[in-house]
GROMACS .gro file of C-alpha atoms in nm:
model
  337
    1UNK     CA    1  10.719   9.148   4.234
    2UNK     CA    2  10.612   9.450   4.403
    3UNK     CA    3  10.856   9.772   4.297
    4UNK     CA    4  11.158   9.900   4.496
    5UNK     CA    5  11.111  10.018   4.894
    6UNK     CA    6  11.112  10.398   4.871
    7UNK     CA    7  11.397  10.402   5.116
    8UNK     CA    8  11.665  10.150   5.225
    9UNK     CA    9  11.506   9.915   5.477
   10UNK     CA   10  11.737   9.745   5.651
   11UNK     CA   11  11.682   9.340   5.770
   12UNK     CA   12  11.825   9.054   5.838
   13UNK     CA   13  11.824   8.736   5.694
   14UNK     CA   14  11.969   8.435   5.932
   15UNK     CA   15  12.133   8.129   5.758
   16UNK     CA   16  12.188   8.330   5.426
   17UNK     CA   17  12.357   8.094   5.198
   18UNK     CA   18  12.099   7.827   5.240
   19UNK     CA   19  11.901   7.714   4.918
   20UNK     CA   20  11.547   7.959   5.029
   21UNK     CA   21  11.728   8.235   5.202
   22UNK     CA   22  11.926   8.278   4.871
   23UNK     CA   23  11.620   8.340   4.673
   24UNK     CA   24  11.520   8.566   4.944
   25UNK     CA   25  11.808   8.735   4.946
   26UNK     CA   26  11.875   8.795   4.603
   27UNK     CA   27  11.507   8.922   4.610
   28UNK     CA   28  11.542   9.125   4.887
   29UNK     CA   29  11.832   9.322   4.715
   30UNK     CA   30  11.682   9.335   4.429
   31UNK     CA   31  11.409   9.527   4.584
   32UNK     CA   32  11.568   9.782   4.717
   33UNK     CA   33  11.690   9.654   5.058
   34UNK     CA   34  11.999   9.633   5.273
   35UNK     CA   35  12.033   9.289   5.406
   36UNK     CA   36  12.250   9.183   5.681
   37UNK     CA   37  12.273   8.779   5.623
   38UNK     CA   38  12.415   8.569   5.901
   39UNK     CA   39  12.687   8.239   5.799
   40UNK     CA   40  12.857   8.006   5.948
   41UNK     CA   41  13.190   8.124   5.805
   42UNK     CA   42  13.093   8.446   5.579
   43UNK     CA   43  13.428   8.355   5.363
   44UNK     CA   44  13.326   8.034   5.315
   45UNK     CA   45  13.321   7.898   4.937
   46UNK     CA   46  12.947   7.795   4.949
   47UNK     CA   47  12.857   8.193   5.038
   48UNK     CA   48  13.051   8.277   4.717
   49UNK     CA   49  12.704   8.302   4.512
   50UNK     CA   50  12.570   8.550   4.771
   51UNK     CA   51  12.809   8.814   4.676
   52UNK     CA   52  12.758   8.815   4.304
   53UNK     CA   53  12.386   8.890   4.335
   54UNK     CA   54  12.259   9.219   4.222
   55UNK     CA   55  12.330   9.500   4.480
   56UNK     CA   56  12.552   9.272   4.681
   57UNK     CA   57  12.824   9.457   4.689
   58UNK     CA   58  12.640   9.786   4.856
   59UNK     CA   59  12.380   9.675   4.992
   60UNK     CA   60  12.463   9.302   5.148
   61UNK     CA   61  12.666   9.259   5.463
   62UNK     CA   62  12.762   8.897   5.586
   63UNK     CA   63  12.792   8.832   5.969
   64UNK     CA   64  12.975   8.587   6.145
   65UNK     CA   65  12.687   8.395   6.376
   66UNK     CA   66  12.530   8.057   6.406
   67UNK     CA   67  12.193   7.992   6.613
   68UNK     CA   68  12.387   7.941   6.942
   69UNK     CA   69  12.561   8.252   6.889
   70UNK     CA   70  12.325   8.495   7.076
   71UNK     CA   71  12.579   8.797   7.064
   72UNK     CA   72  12.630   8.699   6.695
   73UNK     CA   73  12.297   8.713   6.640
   74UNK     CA   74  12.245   9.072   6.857
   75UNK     CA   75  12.515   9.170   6.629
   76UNK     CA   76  12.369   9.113   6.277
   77UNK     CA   77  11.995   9.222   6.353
   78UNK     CA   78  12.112   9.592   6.512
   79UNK     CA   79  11.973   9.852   6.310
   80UNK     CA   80  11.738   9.603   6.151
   81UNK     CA   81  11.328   9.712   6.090
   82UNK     CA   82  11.292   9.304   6.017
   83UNK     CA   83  11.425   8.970   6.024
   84UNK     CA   84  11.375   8.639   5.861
   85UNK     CA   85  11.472   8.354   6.036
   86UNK     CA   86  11.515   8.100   5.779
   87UNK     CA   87  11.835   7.920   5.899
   88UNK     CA   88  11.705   7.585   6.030
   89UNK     CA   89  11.942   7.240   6.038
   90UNK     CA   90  11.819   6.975   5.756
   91UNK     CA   91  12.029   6.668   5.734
   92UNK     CA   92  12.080   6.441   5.471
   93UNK     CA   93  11.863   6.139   5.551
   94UNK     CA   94  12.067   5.915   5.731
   95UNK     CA   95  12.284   6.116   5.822
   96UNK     CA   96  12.174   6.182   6.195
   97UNK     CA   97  12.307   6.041   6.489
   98UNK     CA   98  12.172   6.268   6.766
   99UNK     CA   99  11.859   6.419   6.671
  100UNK     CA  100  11.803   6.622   7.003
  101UNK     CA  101  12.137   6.727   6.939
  102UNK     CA  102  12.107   6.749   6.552
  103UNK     CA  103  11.799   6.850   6.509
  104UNK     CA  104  11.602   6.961   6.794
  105UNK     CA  105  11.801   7.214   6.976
  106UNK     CA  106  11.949   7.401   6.732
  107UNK     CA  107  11.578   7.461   6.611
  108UNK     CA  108  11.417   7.538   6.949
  109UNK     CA  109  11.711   7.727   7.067
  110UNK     CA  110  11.779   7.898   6.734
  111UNK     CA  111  11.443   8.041   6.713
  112UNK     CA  112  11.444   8.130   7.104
  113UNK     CA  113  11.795   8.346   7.014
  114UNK     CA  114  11.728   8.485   6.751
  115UNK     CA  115  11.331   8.574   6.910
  116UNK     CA  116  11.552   8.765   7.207
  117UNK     CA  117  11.804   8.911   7.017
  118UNK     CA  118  11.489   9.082   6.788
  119UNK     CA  119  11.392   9.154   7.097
  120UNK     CA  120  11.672   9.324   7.223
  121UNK     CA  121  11.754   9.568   6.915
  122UNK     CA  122  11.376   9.686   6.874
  123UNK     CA  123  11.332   9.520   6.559
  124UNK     CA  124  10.962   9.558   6.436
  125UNK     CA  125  10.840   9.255   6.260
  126UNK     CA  126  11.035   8.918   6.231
  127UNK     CA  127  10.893   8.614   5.960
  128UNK     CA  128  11.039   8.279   6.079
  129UNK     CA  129  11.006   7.986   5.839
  130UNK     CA  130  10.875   7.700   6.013
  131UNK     CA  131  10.776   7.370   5.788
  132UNK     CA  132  10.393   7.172   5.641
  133UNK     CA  133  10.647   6.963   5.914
  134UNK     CA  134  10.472   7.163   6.189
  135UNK     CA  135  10.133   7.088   5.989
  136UNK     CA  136  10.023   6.741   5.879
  137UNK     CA  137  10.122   6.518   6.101
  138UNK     CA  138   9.809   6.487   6.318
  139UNK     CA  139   9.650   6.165   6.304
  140UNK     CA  140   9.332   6.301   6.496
  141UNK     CA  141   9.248   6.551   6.152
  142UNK     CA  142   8.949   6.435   5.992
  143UNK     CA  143   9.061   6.216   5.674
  144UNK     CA  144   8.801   6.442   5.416
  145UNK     CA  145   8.939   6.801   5.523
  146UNK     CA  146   9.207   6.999   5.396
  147UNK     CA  147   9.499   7.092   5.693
  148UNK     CA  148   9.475   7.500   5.706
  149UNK     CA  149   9.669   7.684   6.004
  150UNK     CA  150   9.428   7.544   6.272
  151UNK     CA  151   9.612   7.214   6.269
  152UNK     CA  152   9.937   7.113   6.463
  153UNK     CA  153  10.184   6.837   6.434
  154UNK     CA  154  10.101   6.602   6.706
  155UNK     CA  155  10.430   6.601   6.942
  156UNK     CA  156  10.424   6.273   7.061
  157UNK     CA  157  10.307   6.122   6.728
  158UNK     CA  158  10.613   6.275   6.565
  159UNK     CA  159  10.820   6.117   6.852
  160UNK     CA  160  10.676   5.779   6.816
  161UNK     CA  161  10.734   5.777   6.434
  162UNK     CA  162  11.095   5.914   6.480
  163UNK     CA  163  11.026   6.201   6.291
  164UNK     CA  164  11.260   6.461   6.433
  165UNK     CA  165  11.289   6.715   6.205
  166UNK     CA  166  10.946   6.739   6.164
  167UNK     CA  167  10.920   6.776   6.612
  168UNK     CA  168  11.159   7.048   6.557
  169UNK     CA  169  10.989   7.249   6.378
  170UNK     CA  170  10.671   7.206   6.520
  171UNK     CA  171  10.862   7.308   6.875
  172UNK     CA  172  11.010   7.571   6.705
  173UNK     CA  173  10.683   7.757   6.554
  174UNK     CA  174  10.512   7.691   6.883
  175UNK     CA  175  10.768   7.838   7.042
  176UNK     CA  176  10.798   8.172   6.797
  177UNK     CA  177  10.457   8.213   6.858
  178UNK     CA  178  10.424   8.224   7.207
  179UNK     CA  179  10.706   8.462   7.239
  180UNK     CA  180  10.494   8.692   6.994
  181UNK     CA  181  10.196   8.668   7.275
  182UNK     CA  182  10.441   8.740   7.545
  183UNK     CA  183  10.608   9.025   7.349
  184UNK     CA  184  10.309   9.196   7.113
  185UNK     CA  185  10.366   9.521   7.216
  186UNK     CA  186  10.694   9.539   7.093
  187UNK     CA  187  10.788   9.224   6.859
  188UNK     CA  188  10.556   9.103   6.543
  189UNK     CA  189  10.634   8.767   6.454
  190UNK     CA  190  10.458   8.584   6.152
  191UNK     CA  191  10.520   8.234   6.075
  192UNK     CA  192  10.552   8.051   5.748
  193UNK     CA  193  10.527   7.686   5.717
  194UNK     CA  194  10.638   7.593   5.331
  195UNK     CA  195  10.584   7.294   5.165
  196UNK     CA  196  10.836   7.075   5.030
  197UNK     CA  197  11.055   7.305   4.848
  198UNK     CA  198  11.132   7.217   4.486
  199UNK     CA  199  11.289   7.432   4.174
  200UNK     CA  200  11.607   7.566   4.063
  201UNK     CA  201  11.942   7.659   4.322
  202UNK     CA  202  12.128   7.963   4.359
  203UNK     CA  203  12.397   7.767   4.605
  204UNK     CA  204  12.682   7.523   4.505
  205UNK     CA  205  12.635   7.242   4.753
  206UNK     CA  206  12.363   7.019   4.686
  207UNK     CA  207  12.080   7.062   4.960
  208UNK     CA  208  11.896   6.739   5.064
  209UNK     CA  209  11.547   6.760   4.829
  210UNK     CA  210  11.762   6.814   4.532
  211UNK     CA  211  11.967   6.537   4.605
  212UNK     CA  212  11.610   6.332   4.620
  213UNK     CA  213  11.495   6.497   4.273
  214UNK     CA  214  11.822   6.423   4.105
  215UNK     CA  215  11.789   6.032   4.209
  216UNK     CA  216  11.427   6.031   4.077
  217UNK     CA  217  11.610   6.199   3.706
  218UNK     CA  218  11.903   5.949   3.681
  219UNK     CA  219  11.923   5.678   3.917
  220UNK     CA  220  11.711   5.420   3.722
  221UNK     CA  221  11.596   5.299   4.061
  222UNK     CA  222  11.362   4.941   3.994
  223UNK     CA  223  11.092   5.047   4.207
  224UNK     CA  224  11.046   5.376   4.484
  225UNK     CA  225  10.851   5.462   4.714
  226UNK     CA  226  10.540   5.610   4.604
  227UNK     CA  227  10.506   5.884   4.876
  228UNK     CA  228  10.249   6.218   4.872
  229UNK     CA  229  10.359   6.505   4.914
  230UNK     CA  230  10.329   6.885   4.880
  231UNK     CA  231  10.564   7.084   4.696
  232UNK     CA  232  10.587   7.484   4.642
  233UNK     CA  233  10.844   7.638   4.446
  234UNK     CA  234  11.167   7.783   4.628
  235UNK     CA  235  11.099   8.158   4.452
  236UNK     CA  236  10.709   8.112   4.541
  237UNK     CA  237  10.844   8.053   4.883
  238UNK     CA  238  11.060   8.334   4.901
  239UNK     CA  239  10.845   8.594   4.775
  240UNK     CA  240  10.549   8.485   5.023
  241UNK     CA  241  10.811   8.573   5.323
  242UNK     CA  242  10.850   8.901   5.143
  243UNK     CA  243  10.487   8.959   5.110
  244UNK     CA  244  10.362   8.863   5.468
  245UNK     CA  245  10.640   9.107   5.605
  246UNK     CA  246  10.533   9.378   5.364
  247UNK     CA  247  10.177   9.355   5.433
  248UNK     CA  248  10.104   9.516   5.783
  249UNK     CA  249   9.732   9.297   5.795
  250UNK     CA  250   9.960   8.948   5.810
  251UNK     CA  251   9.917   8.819   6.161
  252UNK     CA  252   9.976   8.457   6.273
  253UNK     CA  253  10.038   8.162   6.068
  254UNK     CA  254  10.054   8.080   5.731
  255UNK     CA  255  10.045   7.709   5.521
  256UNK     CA  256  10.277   7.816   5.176
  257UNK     CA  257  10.204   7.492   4.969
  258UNK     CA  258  10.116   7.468   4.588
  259UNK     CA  259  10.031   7.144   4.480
  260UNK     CA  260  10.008   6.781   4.610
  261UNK     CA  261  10.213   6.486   4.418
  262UNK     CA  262  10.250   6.110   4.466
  263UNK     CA  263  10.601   6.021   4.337
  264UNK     CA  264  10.482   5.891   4.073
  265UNK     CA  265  10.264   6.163   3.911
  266UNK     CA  266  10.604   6.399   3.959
  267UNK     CA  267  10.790   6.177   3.830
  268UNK     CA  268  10.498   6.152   3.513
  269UNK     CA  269  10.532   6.514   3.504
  270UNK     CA  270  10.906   6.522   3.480
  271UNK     CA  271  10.871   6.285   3.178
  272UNK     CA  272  10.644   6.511   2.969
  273UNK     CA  273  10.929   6.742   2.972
  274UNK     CA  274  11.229   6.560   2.972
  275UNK     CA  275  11.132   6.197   2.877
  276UNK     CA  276  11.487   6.047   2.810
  277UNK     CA  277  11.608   6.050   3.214
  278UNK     CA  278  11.651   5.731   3.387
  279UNK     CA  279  11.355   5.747   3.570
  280UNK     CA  280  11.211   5.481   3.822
  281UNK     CA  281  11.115   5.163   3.670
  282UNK     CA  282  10.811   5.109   3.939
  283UNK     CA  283  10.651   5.270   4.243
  284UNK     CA  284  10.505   5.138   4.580
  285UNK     CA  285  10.146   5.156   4.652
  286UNK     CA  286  10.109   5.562   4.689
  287UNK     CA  287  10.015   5.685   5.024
  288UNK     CA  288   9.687   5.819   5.094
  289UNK     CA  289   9.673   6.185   4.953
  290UNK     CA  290   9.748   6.444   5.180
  291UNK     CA  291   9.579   6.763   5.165
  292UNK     CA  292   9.696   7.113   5.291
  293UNK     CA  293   9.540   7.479   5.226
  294UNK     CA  294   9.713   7.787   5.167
  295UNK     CA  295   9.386   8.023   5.147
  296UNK     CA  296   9.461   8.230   5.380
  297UNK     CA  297   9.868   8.316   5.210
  298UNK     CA  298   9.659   8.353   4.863
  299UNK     CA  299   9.372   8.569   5.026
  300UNK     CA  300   9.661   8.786   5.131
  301UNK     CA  301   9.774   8.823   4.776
  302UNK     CA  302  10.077   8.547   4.744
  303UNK     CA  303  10.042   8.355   4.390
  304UNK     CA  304  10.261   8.027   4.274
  305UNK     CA  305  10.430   7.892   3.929
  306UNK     CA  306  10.281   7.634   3.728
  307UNK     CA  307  10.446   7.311   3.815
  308UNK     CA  308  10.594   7.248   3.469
  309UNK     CA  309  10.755   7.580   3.448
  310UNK     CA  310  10.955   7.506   3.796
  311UNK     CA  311  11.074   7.152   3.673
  312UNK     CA  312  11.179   7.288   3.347
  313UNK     CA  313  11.339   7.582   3.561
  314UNK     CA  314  11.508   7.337   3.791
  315UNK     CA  315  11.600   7.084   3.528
  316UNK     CA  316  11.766   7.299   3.312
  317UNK     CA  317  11.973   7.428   3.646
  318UNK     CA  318  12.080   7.100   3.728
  319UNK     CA  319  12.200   7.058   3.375
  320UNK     CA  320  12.368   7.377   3.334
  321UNK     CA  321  12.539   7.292   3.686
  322UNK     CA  322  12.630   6.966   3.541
  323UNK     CA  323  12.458   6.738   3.807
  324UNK     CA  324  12.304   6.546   3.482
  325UNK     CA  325  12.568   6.465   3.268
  326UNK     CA  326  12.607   6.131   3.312
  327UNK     CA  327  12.253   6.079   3.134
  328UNK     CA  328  12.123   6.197   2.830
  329UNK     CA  329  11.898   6.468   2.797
  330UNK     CA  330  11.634   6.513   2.575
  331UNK     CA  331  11.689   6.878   2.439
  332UNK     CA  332  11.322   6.909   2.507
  333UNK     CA  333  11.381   7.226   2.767
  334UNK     CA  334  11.414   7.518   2.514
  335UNK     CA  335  11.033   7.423   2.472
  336UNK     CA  336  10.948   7.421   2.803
  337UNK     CA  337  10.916   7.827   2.878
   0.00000   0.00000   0.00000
């Protein structure tokens, strides 16, 4: 990580108790910075972990503010040089009953808030965290080529497959990015569209990928689904935000993936470090491979884990949490460093 700010920048970080804006806050202070994080409920149990970071107790303020809150919102980026706009709604699967309620709105209008509200208190550069969501699912990209920043979510394709979250935050970025043609003299805005986000938790409550990687480590399921997917580590993702706010030549979009996994190689992976789980028995036919580039994030300087140090990483946080001790483990992750 690059070494402390020479003064204390101030910015904001929306949604801070959420499993990436953790890592980017304990980063962030860390570093040198005074962050302003927005909650829900800034009391609330789950924002515990926030204040026991390093520097938390000088240099972190919580605000009251959700993404409808515009005067919230106005409240926690005053006096800010940046924000990151990380706080996005992602729901259990299953769990949604409305998704233009749900999911849709709060990510459109969110973004369009928290866009004004930057707007509003002269803040110089904001970063919002869009999703590979926003990316891959175009049906119309040719099959042999790699999805860089020139490719968009198809809107109506994600409507006809019922993928919501996924038209969210392909609304959302669209959105973010028109505002920064509208506004360029006086608002940068940089998006950031991660990868499925994978590795170890600074928060309490269980967010919905761990959930999924927990199943795949002690559920014993007969057979899964063998689905592809990229994956980036949650600290990888966090210091890329850092570094395309940081680096004054970042303009536009950015793809923030790693590697590419079928179910079954991660869970093959997993195995080589921690081979006594009760992994899946079988796995579907996998999907065809899906292939994303982050070039232009690693041309600007950003660099990612090796996959086997973030599952031993996050494995040895779900056991120390003790989310696996209904199974036994293996004692291989002391050798797995």
């Amino acid at each position: 990580m690059i070494g402390e700010v020479e003064k204390k920048e101030r910015v904001c970080v929306t949604g801070a108790g959420g499993y990436t804006a953790s890592w980017l806050v304990k980063f962030l202070l860390a570093k040198g910075y005074v962050v302003h994080g927005t909650a829900r409920d800034p009391c609330d149990e789950k924002n515990r972990h926030l204040k026991r970071l390093e520097n938390a107790s000088e240099n972190l303020k919580l605000f009251k503010a959700d993404l409808f809150d515009y005067e919230g919102l106005c409240s926690a980026v005053s006096c800010c040089s940046g924000v990151f706009h990380v706080a996005c709604p992602v729901p259990f699967p299953g769990t949604v009953t409305d998704p233009q309620k749900e999911l849709i709105e709060p990510s459109v209008t969110g973004t369009k808030n928290v866009l004004n509200a930057c707007l509003k208190a002269k803040v110089k550069r904001v970063v919002v965290v869009s999703s590979v969501g926003a990316v891959m699912q175009n049906p119309n990209w040719p099959k042999d080529e790699a999805m860089d920043e020139n490719c968009w979510s198809d809107k109506d394709f994600c409507r006809s497959t019922e993928n919501y979250y996924f038209l969210g935050k392909t609304m959302a970025e669209i959105e973010a990015l028109e505002f920064a043609k509208r506004y360029e003299q006086d608002l940068q805005v940089i998006t950031v569209c991660p990868a499925l986000i994978i590795g170890p938790m600074l928060q309490s409550p269980l967010n919905s990928t761990s959930l999924f990687l927990l199943t795949l480590l002690k559920d014993g399921h007969q057979s899964v689904a063998d689905k592809n997917r990229p994956v980036v580590d949650v600290r990888d993702v966090a210091e890329a935000l850092m570094l395309v706010y940081e680096k004054p030549e970042a303009k536009g979009r950015y793809i923030c993936s790693s590697y590419s996994y079928t179910t079954h190689a991660f869970v093959d992976t997993l195995k080589t470090l921690y081979p006594n789980y009760s992994y899946p028995k079988s796995f579907t036919d996998p999907e065809e491979e899906i292939k994303v580039s982050s070039m232009k994030l690693q041309k600007l300087g950003w660099k990612f884990r090796p996959l086997d140090k973030t599952l031993a990483d996050m494995v040895r946080n779900y056991e120390e949490r003790g989310l696996l001790s209904n199974v036994k483990p293996c004692g291989c992750s002391e050798k797995s460093d």
